[in-house]
Amino acid sequence: MKFGSFIFCFFVFHLFPANVFGHGAMVIPYNWFDHPQWVEMEHGYEYGFVGMKSQQMCTPGADIPKHRVCPNPEHCEGLLNKHIGLACFWFTNYTFIEKPTLFDPKLRTYAHTGYEDQILHNPWRAPGFAPVATPCGAAGGNPYGCFGDKECGNDNGGYQLGPKATEFEFAHDIHVTDWTRGDHVEVAWGIRANHGGGYSYRLCKIPNEGRKALTEECFQQTPLRFVGNKQWVQFGEDRSTRFEFPAVRTDKGTFPPDSQWTKNPIPSCNGIHGGSNYLNPPCINGTQFPPPGPNLEGHGFYFREPKKHFPFSIIDLVEIPKDLEEGEYVLSFRWDCEQTSQVWNTCASVRLH
């Protein structure tokens, strides 16, 4: 397992269009970035938590000043979005697996690219094996710099030397969600740019030293199991829009051993760009795999029409183990990508009773 390599970095920079609007984040339970605020919607402003509000999965964190997450302003001058502390812009960039363990065609999400060799070592090809800089994401994706002494930023591969979410001092009180041990609870995430792959939810009890002492190894001790073989998309906060379809899950070839992961159910468009270079959202040349329902396809972010992106959240049920101790925990969402060499993380605080 390793961070970066010349071949892969060249591939990411020159074959993938730069996308610095943020790519995906957990929205339920409310994540560390989410707090009551005024949210600009199509019909006007609403006050409250952002949560599953339509097309707002990245909004939490928009109030974080740029200088607090980008220590060198020169690296961020060209970024497409002036708000770069967004919840869906905390991740690990340029991270790879040593060898693939996922071969089932039903689990593949970017099998029709024409660049199979170049994406063979991206995280989803061995779920959970790619190393991460932090279990809750790092602003800009490159907390230690970019592959050696090479700089990144200005629309190339995020930006470097941003803080880790576990060490970041938020200006608001972090919301805590109450759960009961043994219960089945809903979790949800939203996609801003669809890189395929799949995801897992994990728990870690907060150490005595606080958030800064959270480690990936701790979360790996308690990966949560999904409940049943169904999942849903929901458009905004209106539960009546919820659409159910079969989930595709696996616990084979995953890390930790036997941990359960769910395939990202939304197919990108065929080709290495996944549809990000299309003028309109529909996949005019077909999808990487059959979509689960109408209008559930595409890249989610389109460079020619940046205001068009997915208006829905992806919902699952997970089971909270009965044998966990009561107390304060953190839930980590981990999305291992297949199109790109990235792992996206979001964390939320929960209290188990």
CSV table of C-alpha atoms in Angstrom, one decimal:
chain,number,residue,atom,x,y,z
A,1,MET,CA,0.0,0.0,0.0
A,2,LYS,CA,1.4,3.4,-0.9
A,3,PHE,CA,0.6,7.1,-1.4
A,4,GLY,CA,1.3,8.2,-5.0
A,5,SER,CA,3.5,7.2,-7.9
A,6,PHE,CA,4.6,9.0,-11.0
A,7,ILE,CA,2.5,6.9,-13.4
A,8,PHE,CA,-0.7,7.4,-11.4
A,9,CYS,CA,-0.1,11.0,-10.7
A,10,PHE,CA,0.4,11.7,-14.4
A,11,PHE,CA,-2.8,9.8,-15.0
A,12,VAL,CA,-4.9,11.7,-12.5
A,13,PHE,CA,-3.6,15.1,-13.7
A,14,HIS,CA,-3.8,14.6,-17.4
A,15,LEU,CA,-6.7,12.2,-18.0
A,16,PHE,CA,-9.1,13.3,-15.3
A,17,PRO,CA,-10.5,16.8,-15.4
A,18,ALA,CA,-9.7,18.7,-12.2
A,19,ASN,CA,-12.7,18.9,-9.9
A,20,VAL,CA,-12.3,20.9,-6.7
A,21,PHE,CA,-16.0,21.5,-5.9
A,22,GLY,CA,-15.9,18.5,-3.5
A,23,HIS,CA,-17.0,15.0,-4.3
A,24,GLY,CA,-19.1,13.4,-1.6
A,25,ALA,CA,-20.0,13.4,2.1
A,26,MET,CA,-22.1,11.7,4.8
A,27,VAL,CA,-25.2,13.8,5.5
A,28,ILE,CA,-27.0,11.7,8.1
A,29,PRO,CA,-26.3,11.7,11.0
A,30,TYR,CA,-25.4,15.4,10.9
A,31,ASN,CA,-21.6,15.5,10.3
A,32,TRP,CA,-19.0,17.6,12.1
A,33,PHE,CA,-19.4,20.5,9.6
A,34,ASP,CA,-23.2,20.7,9.9
A,35,HIS,CA,-24.9,23.1,12.2
A,36,PRO,CA,-28.0,25.3,12.2
A,37,GLN,CA,-27.4,27.9,9.5
A,38,TRP,CA,-29.2,29.8,6.6
A,39,VAL,CA,-29.1,27.6,3.5
A,40,GLU,CA,-29.8,29.0,0.1
A,41,MET,CA,-32.4,26.8,-1.7
A,42,GLU,CA,-34.0,27.3,-5.1
A,43,HIS,CA,-37.1,28.8,-3.5
A,44,GLY,CA,-35.3,31.0,-1.0
A,45,TYR,CA,-33.4,30.6,2.3
A,46,GLU,CA,-34.1,28.0,5.0
A,47,TYR,CA,-32.7,27.9,8.5
A,48,GLY,CA,-31.6,24.7,10.2
A,49,PHE,CA,-29.2,21.8,9.7
A,50,VAL,CA,-28.3,21.0,6.1
A,51,GLY,CA,-28.7,17.2,6.3
A,52,MET,CA,-30.5,15.9,3.3
A,53,LYS,CA,-31.5,19.2,1.7
A,54,SER,CA,-31.6,18.8,-2.0
A,55,GLN,CA,-28.2,19.5,-3.8
A,56,GLN,CA,-26.7,20.8,-0.5
A,57,MET,CA,-24.5,17.8,0.5
A,58,CYS,CA,-21.4,20.0,0.3
A,59,THR,CA,-22.8,23.1,2.0
A,60,PRO,CA,-21.7,22.3,5.5
A,61,GLY,CA,-18.2,23.9,5.9
A,62,ALA,CA,-18.9,26.7,3.5
A,63,ASP,CA,-18.5,29.2,6.4
A,64,ILE,CA,-14.9,28.1,7.1
A,65,PRO,CA,-12.6,30.8,5.9
A,66,LYS,CA,-10.2,29.8,3.2
A,67,HIS,CA,-7.1,30.7,5.2
A,68,ARG,CA,-8.0,28.2,7.9
A,69,VAL,CA,-7.8,25.2,5.5
A,70,CYS,CA,-5.3,26.3,2.9
A,71,PRO,CA,-2.1,27.5,4.6
A,72,ASN,CA,-0.5,28.6,1.4
A,73,PRO,CA,-2.9,30.9,-0.5
A,74,GLU,CA,-0.9,30.5,-3.7
A,75,HIS,CA,-2.1,26.9,-3.9
A,76,CYS,CA,-5.7,27.9,-3.8
A,77,GLU,CA,-6.0,30.9,-6.0
A,78,GLY,CA,-7.2,28.9,-9.0
A,79,LEU,CA,-9.6,26.7,-7.2
A,80,LEU,CA,-13.0,26.7,-8.8
A,81,ASN,CA,-14.8,27.2,-5.6
A,82,LYS,CA,-14.1,30.0,-3.1
A,83,HIS,CA,-15.4,27.8,-0.3
A,84,ILE,CA,-12.8,25.0,0.1
A,85,GLY,CA,-13.6,23.9,3.6
A,86,LEU,CA,-16.8,22.2,2.4
A,87,ALA,CA,-17.7,18.9,4.1
A,88,CYS,CA,-17.2,17.0,0.8
A,89,PHE,CA,-13.6,18.3,0.3
A,90,TRP,CA,-11.9,16.3,3.1
A,91,PHE,CA,-10.2,13.2,1.8
A,92,THR,CA,-7.0,11.3,1.1
A,93,ASN,CA,-5.6,11.8,-2.3
A,94,TYR,CA,-3.2,9.6,-4.4
A,95,THR,CA,-3.7,6.5,-2.3
A,96,PHE,CA,-3.4,3.0,-3.8
A,97,ILE,CA,-3.7,-0.7,-3.1
A,98,GLU,CA,-0.9,-3.3,-3.6
A,99,LYS,CA,-3.1,-5.8,-5.4
A,100,PRO,CA,-6.8,-6.1,-6.3
A,101,THR,CA,-9.1,-8.4,-4.3
A,102,LEU,CA,-12.4,-7.4,-5.9
A,103,PHE,CA,-13.1,-9.2,-9.2
A,104,ASP,CA,-16.8,-9.8,-9.2
A,105,PRO,CA,-18.2,-8.0,-12.2
A,106,LYS,CA,-21.4,-7.0,-10.3
A,107,LEU,CA,-19.2,-5.0,-7.9
A,108,ARG,CA,-17.3,-3.1,-10.6
A,109,THR,CA,-18.3,0.6,-11.1
A,110,TYR,CA,-15.7,1.7,-13.7
A,111,ALA,CA,-15.2,-1.3,-15.9
A,112,HIS,CA,-15.8,0.6,-19.2
A,113,THR,CA,-13.1,3.1,-19.3
A,114,GLY,CA,-10.4,1.9,-21.8
A,115,TYR,CA,-7.8,2.5,-19.1
A,116,GLU,CA,-8.1,-0.7,-17.0
A,117,ASP,CA,-4.4,-0.9,-16.2
A,118,GLN,CA,-4.3,2.6,-14.9
A,119,ILE,CA,-7.1,2.3,-12.4
A,120,LEU,CA,-6.3,-1.3,-11.3
A,121,HIS,CA,-4.7,-0.1,-8.1
A,122,ASN,CA,-7.3,2.5,-7.1
A,123,PRO,CA,-9.0,1.9,-3.7
A,124,TRP,CA,-12.2,0.2,-4.6
A,125,ARG,CA,-10.4,-2.7,-6.2
A,126,ALA,CA,-9.5,-3.9,-2.6
A,127,PRO,CA,-12.0,-2.3,-0.3
A,128,GLY,CA,-10.5,-0.9,2.9
A,129,PHE,CA,-6.9,-1.7,2.0
A,130,ALA,CA,-5.8,1.7,0.7
A,131,PRO,CA,-4.1,3.8,3.4
A,132,VAL,CA,-5.6,7.0,4.5
A,133,ALA,CA,-4.0,10.0,6.1
A,134,THR,CA,-6.8,10.3,8.7
A,135,PRO,CA,-10.1,8.5,9.2
A,136,CYS,CA,-12.1,11.7,9.0
A,137,GLY,CA,-10.5,13.3,6.0
A,138,ALA,CA,-8.0,16.1,5.4
A,139,ALA,CA,-8.8,19.4,3.8
A,140,GLY,CA,-7.6,19.3,0.2
A,141,GLY,CA,-6.6,15.7,0.4
A,142,ASN,CA,-2.9,16.1,0.7
A,143,PRO,CA,-1.9,16.9,4.4
A,144,TYR,CA,1.7,15.8,3.8
A,145,GLY,CA,2.2,17.5,0.5
A,146,CYS,CA,1.9,15.9,-3.0
A,147,PHE,CA,4.1,12.9,-3.8
A,148,GLY,CA,7.4,14.1,-2.7
A,149,ASP,CA,8.2,17.8,-2.9
A,150,LYS,CA,5.9,18.5,-5.9
A,151,GLU,CA,3.3,21.1,-5.1
A,152,CYS,CA,-0.4,20.7,-5.9
A,153,GLY,CA,-3.2,23.2,-6.0
A,154,ASN,CA,-4.7,25.7,-8.4
A,155,ASP,CA,-7.1,23.1,-9.8
A,156,ASN,CA,-4.7,20.2,-9.7
A,157,GLY,CA,-5.4,17.4,-7.3
A,158,GLY,CA,-6.9,19.4,-4.4
A,159,TYR,CA,-4.4,21.4,-2.4
A,160,GLN,CA,-1.7,20.5,0.0
A,161,LEU,CA,-0.9,20.8,3.8
A,162,GLY,CA,-4.6,21.3,4.8
A,163,PRO,CA,-5.6,20.3,8.3
A,164,LYS,CA,-7.0,16.9,9.3
A,165,ALA,CA,-10.7,17.0,10.4
A,166,THR,CA,-9.7,15.2,13.7
A,167,GLU,CA,-7.5,18.1,14.6
A,168,PHE,CA,-9.5,21.0,13.2
A,169,GLU,CA,-11.0,23.5,15.7
A,170,PHE,CA,-14.6,24.2,14.6
A,171,ALA,CA,-16.2,27.5,15.3
A,172,HIS,CA,-19.5,25.9,16.3
A,173,ASP,CA,-20.4,23.1,18.7
A,174,ILE,CA,-20.3,19.7,17.1
A,175,HIS,CA,-23.8,18.1,17.0
A,176,VAL,CA,-24.1,14.8,18.8
A,177,THR,CA,-26.7,12.2,17.6
A,178,ASP,CA,-28.2,9.8,20.1
A,179,TRP,CA,-28.4,6.1,19.2
A,180,THR,CA,-29.4,3.0,21.1
A,181,ARG,CA,-27.2,-0.1,21.1
A,182,GLY,CA,-28.8,-2.9,19.1
A,183,ASP,CA,-30.9,-0.6,17.0
A,184,HIS,CA,-31.1,-0.3,13.3
A,185,VAL,CA,-30.4,3.3,12.3
A,186,GLU,CA,-30.5,5.2,9.0
A,187,VAL,CA,-27.4,6.7,7.5
A,188,ALA,CA,-27.1,8.7,4.3
A,189,TRP,CA,-24.6,10.3,2.0
A,190,GLY,CA,-24.6,12.5,-1.1
A,191,ILE,CA,-22.5,12.5,-4.2
A,192,ARG,CA,-21.1,15.7,-5.7
A,193,ALA,CA,-18.8,14.0,-8.3
A,194,ASN,CA,-19.3,10.3,-9.0
A,195,HIS,CA,-16.1,8.3,-8.8
A,196,GLY,CA,-17.8,4.9,-8.5
A,197,GLY,CA,-16.4,2.5,-5.9
A,198,GLY,CA,-18.2,1.7,-2.6
A,199,TYR,CA,-18.4,2.6,1.0
A,200,SER,CA,-18.5,1.5,4.7
A,201,TYR,CA,-19.5,3.0,8.0
A,202,ARG,CA,-17.4,2.5,11.1
A,203,LEU,CA,-17.5,3.4,14.8
A,204,CYS,CA,-14.7,4.3,17.2
A,205,LYS,CA,-15.1,5.3,20.9
A,206,ILE,CA,-13.6,8.8,21.5
A,207,PRO,CA,-10.3,8.4,23.3
A,208,ASN,CA,-9.6,10.2,26.5
A,209,GLU,CA,-7.4,12.5,24.5
A,210,GLY,CA,-10.3,13.6,22.3
A,211,ARG,CA,-10.9,13.8,18.6
A,212,LYS,CA,-7.2,14.4,17.8
A,213,ALA,CA,-6.4,10.8,19.0
A,214,LEU,CA,-8.8,9.1,16.6
A,215,THR,CA,-7.1,6.6,14.3
A,216,GLU,CA,-8.0,4.5,11.3
A,217,GLU,CA,-7.0,1.5,13.3
A,218,CYS,CA,-9.7,2.2,15.9
A,219,PHE,CA,-12.4,2.5,13.3
A,220,GLN,CA,-11.3,-0.7,11.7
A,221,GLN,CA,-12.1,-2.5,14.9
A,222,THR,CA,-15.9,-1.8,14.6
A,223,PRO,CA,-17.1,-1.8,10.9
A,224,LEU,CA,-20.9,-1.7,11.0
A,225,ARG,CA,-23.0,-4.3,9.2
A,226,PHE,CA,-25.7,-3.2,6.8
A,227,VAL,CA,-29.3,-4.3,7.5
A,228,GLY,CA,-31.0,-6.3,4.7
A,229,ASN,CA,-30.5,-6.1,1.0
A,230,LYS,CA,-32.3,-2.9,0.2
A,231,GLN,CA,-31.3,0.7,0.0
A,232,TRP,CA,-32.9,3.9,-1.1
A,233,VAL,CA,-32.5,7.3,-2.7
A,234,GLN,CA,-34.4,10.3,-1.4
A,235,PHE,CA,-34.8,13.6,-3.1
A,236,GLY,CA,-34.3,16.3,-0.5
A,237,GLU,CA,-36.0,16.0,2.9
A,238,ASP,CA,-39.4,14.8,1.5
A,239,ARG,CA,-39.7,11.1,2.5
A,240,SER,CA,-42.5,10.6,0.0
A,241,THR,CA,-39.8,10.8,-2.8
A,242,ARG,CA,-37.9,7.8,-1.4
A,243,PHE,CA,-37.2,5.1,-4.0
A,244,GLU,CA,-36.2,1.6,-3.0
A,245,PHE,CA,-33.9,-0.8,-4.9
A,246,PRO,CA,-31.6,-3.8,-4.3
A,247,ALA,CA,-28.3,-3.1,-2.6
A,248,VAL,CA,-25.1,-4.8,-3.9
A,249,ARG,CA,-22.9,-5.6,-0.9
A,250,THR,CA,-19.7,-7.6,-0.2
A,251,ASP,CA,-17.6,-8.9,2.7
A,252,LYS,CA,-15.2,-10.9,0.5
A,253,GLY,CA,-11.7,-9.5,-0.1
A,254,THR,CA,-12.3,-6.6,2.2
A,255,PHE,CA,-10.3,-5.0,5.0
A,256,PRO,CA,-10.8,-5.5,7.9
A,257,PRO,CA,-11.5,-9.1,7.0
A,258,ASP,CA,-15.2,-9.8,6.7
A,259,SER,CA,-16.1,-6.1,6.9
A,260,GLN,CA,-19.1,-5.3,4.8
A,261,TRP,CA,-19.1,-2.7,2.0
A,262,THR,CA,-21.8,-1.5,-0.3
A,263,LYS,CA,-21.3,-0.7,-3.9
A,264,ASN,CA,-22.0,2.9,-5.0
A,265,PRO,CA,-25.4,2.3,-6.6
A,266,ILE,CA,-25.3,5.3,-9.0
A,267,PRO,CA,-23.5,4.4,-12.3
A,268,SER,CA,-21.3,7.0,-14.0
A,269,CYS,CA,-21.4,7.3,-17.8
A,270,ASN,CA,-19.2,5.1,-19.9
A,271,GLY,CA,-15.6,6.3,-20.5
A,272,ILE,CA,-12.8,7.4,-18.2
A,273,HIS,CA,-14.4,10.8,-17.5
A,274,GLY,CA,-17.6,9.3,-16.3
A,275,GLY,CA,-19.7,12.0,-18.0
A,276,SER,CA,-18.2,15.0,-16.3
A,277,ASN,CA,-17.4,16.5,-19.7
A,278,TYR,CA,-21.0,16.2,-21.0
A,279,LEU,CA,-23.1,19.3,-21.6
A,280,ASN,CA,-26.2,17.6,-20.1
A,281,PRO,CA,-26.5,15.1,-17.3
A,282,PRO,CA,-28.0,12.0,-19.2
A,283,CYS,CA,-25.4,9.4,-20.2
A,284,ILE,CA,-25.6,9.7,-24.0
A,285,ASN,CA,-23.2,6.8,-24.5
A,286,GLY,CA,-24.6,4.5,-21.8
A,287,THR,CA,-23.7,3.8,-18.2
A,288,GLN,CA,-20.9,1.8,-16.5
A,289,PHE,CA,-23.6,-0.6,-15.1
A,290,PRO,CA,-27.5,-0.5,-15.2
A,291,PRO,CA,-28.9,2.3,-13.1
A,292,PRO,CA,-31.2,1.4,-10.2
A,293,GLY,CA,-34.0,3.7,-11.4
A,294,PRO,CA,-34.9,6.6,-13.7
A,295,ASN,CA,-32.5,9.6,-13.6
A,296,LEU,CA,-30.1,7.8,-11.3
A,297,GLU,CA,-27.0,8.0,-13.4
A,298,GLY,CA,-24.2,10.2,-14.4
A,299,HIS,CA,-21.2,12.0,-12.9
A,300,GLY,CA,-23.2,14.4,-10.7
A,301,PHE,CA,-21.0,17.4,-11.5
A,302,TYR,CA,-20.7,18.7,-15.0
A,303,PHE,CA,-18.0,21.2,-15.9
A,304,ARG,CA,-20.1,22.8,-18.6
A,305,GLU,CA,-23.1,23.1,-16.3
A,306,PRO,CA,-21.7,23.3,-12.8
A,307,LYS,CA,-25.1,24.0,-11.2
A,308,LYS,CA,-26.5,20.7,-12.3
A,309,HIS,CA,-25.7,17.8,-9.9
A,310,PHE,CA,-27.5,15.0,-8.0
A,311,PRO,CA,-30.5,16.2,-6.0
A,312,PHE,CA,-30.7,13.0,-3.9
A,313,SER,CA,-29.1,11.2,-1.0
A,314,ILE,CA,-28.3,7.5,-0.7
A,315,ILE,CA,-29.7,5.8,2.4
A,316,ASP,CA,-28.9,2.6,4.1
A,317,LEU,CA,-29.8,0.9,7.4
A,318,VAL,CA,-26.9,-0.2,9.7
A,319,GLU,CA,-27.0,-2.2,12.9
A,320,ILE,CA,-25.4,-0.8,16.1
A,321,PRO,CA,-23.8,-3.7,17.9
A,322,LYS,CA,-25.4,-4.6,21.2
A,323,ASP,CA,-22.1,-5.4,23.0
A,324,LEU,CA,-20.5,-1.9,22.6
A,325,GLU,CA,-20.0,0.2,25.7
A,326,GLU,CA,-22.1,3.2,26.4
A,327,GLY,CA,-20.5,6.5,25.7
A,328,GLU,CA,-19.3,9.0,23.1
A,329,TYR,CA,-18.4,7.7,19.7
A,330,VAL,CA,-17.5,8.9,16.2
A,331,LEU,CA,-19.0,7.5,13.1
A,332,SER,CA,-16.7,7.5,10.1
A,333,PHE,CA,-18.0,7.2,6.5
A,334,ARG,CA,-15.4,5.8,4.2
A,335,TRP,CA,-15.9,5.9,0.4
A,336,ASP,CA,-13.2,4.0,-1.6
A,337,CYS,CA,-13.2,5.2,-5.2
A,338,GLU,CA,-12.6,3.2,-8.4
A,339,GLN,CA,-12.3,6.0,-11.0
A,340,THR,CA,-9.7,8.0,-8.9
A,341,SER,CA,-7.0,7.2,-6.4
A,342,GLN,CA,-9.0,8.8,-3.6
A,343,VAL,CA,-10.7,7.9,-0.3
A,344,TRP,CA,-13.4,10.3,0.9
A,345,ASN,CA,-14.2,10.5,4.6
A,346,THR,CA,-16.7,12.3,6.7
A,347,CYS,CA,-17.2,11.9,10.5
A,348,ALA,CA,-20.1,12.5,12.9
A,349,SER,CA,-20.4,12.4,16.6
A,350,VAL,CA,-22.8,9.9,18.2
A,351,ARG,CA,-23.8,9.0,21.8
A,352,LEU,CA,-24.6,5.3,22.4
A,353,HIS,CA,-27.1,4.4,25.2
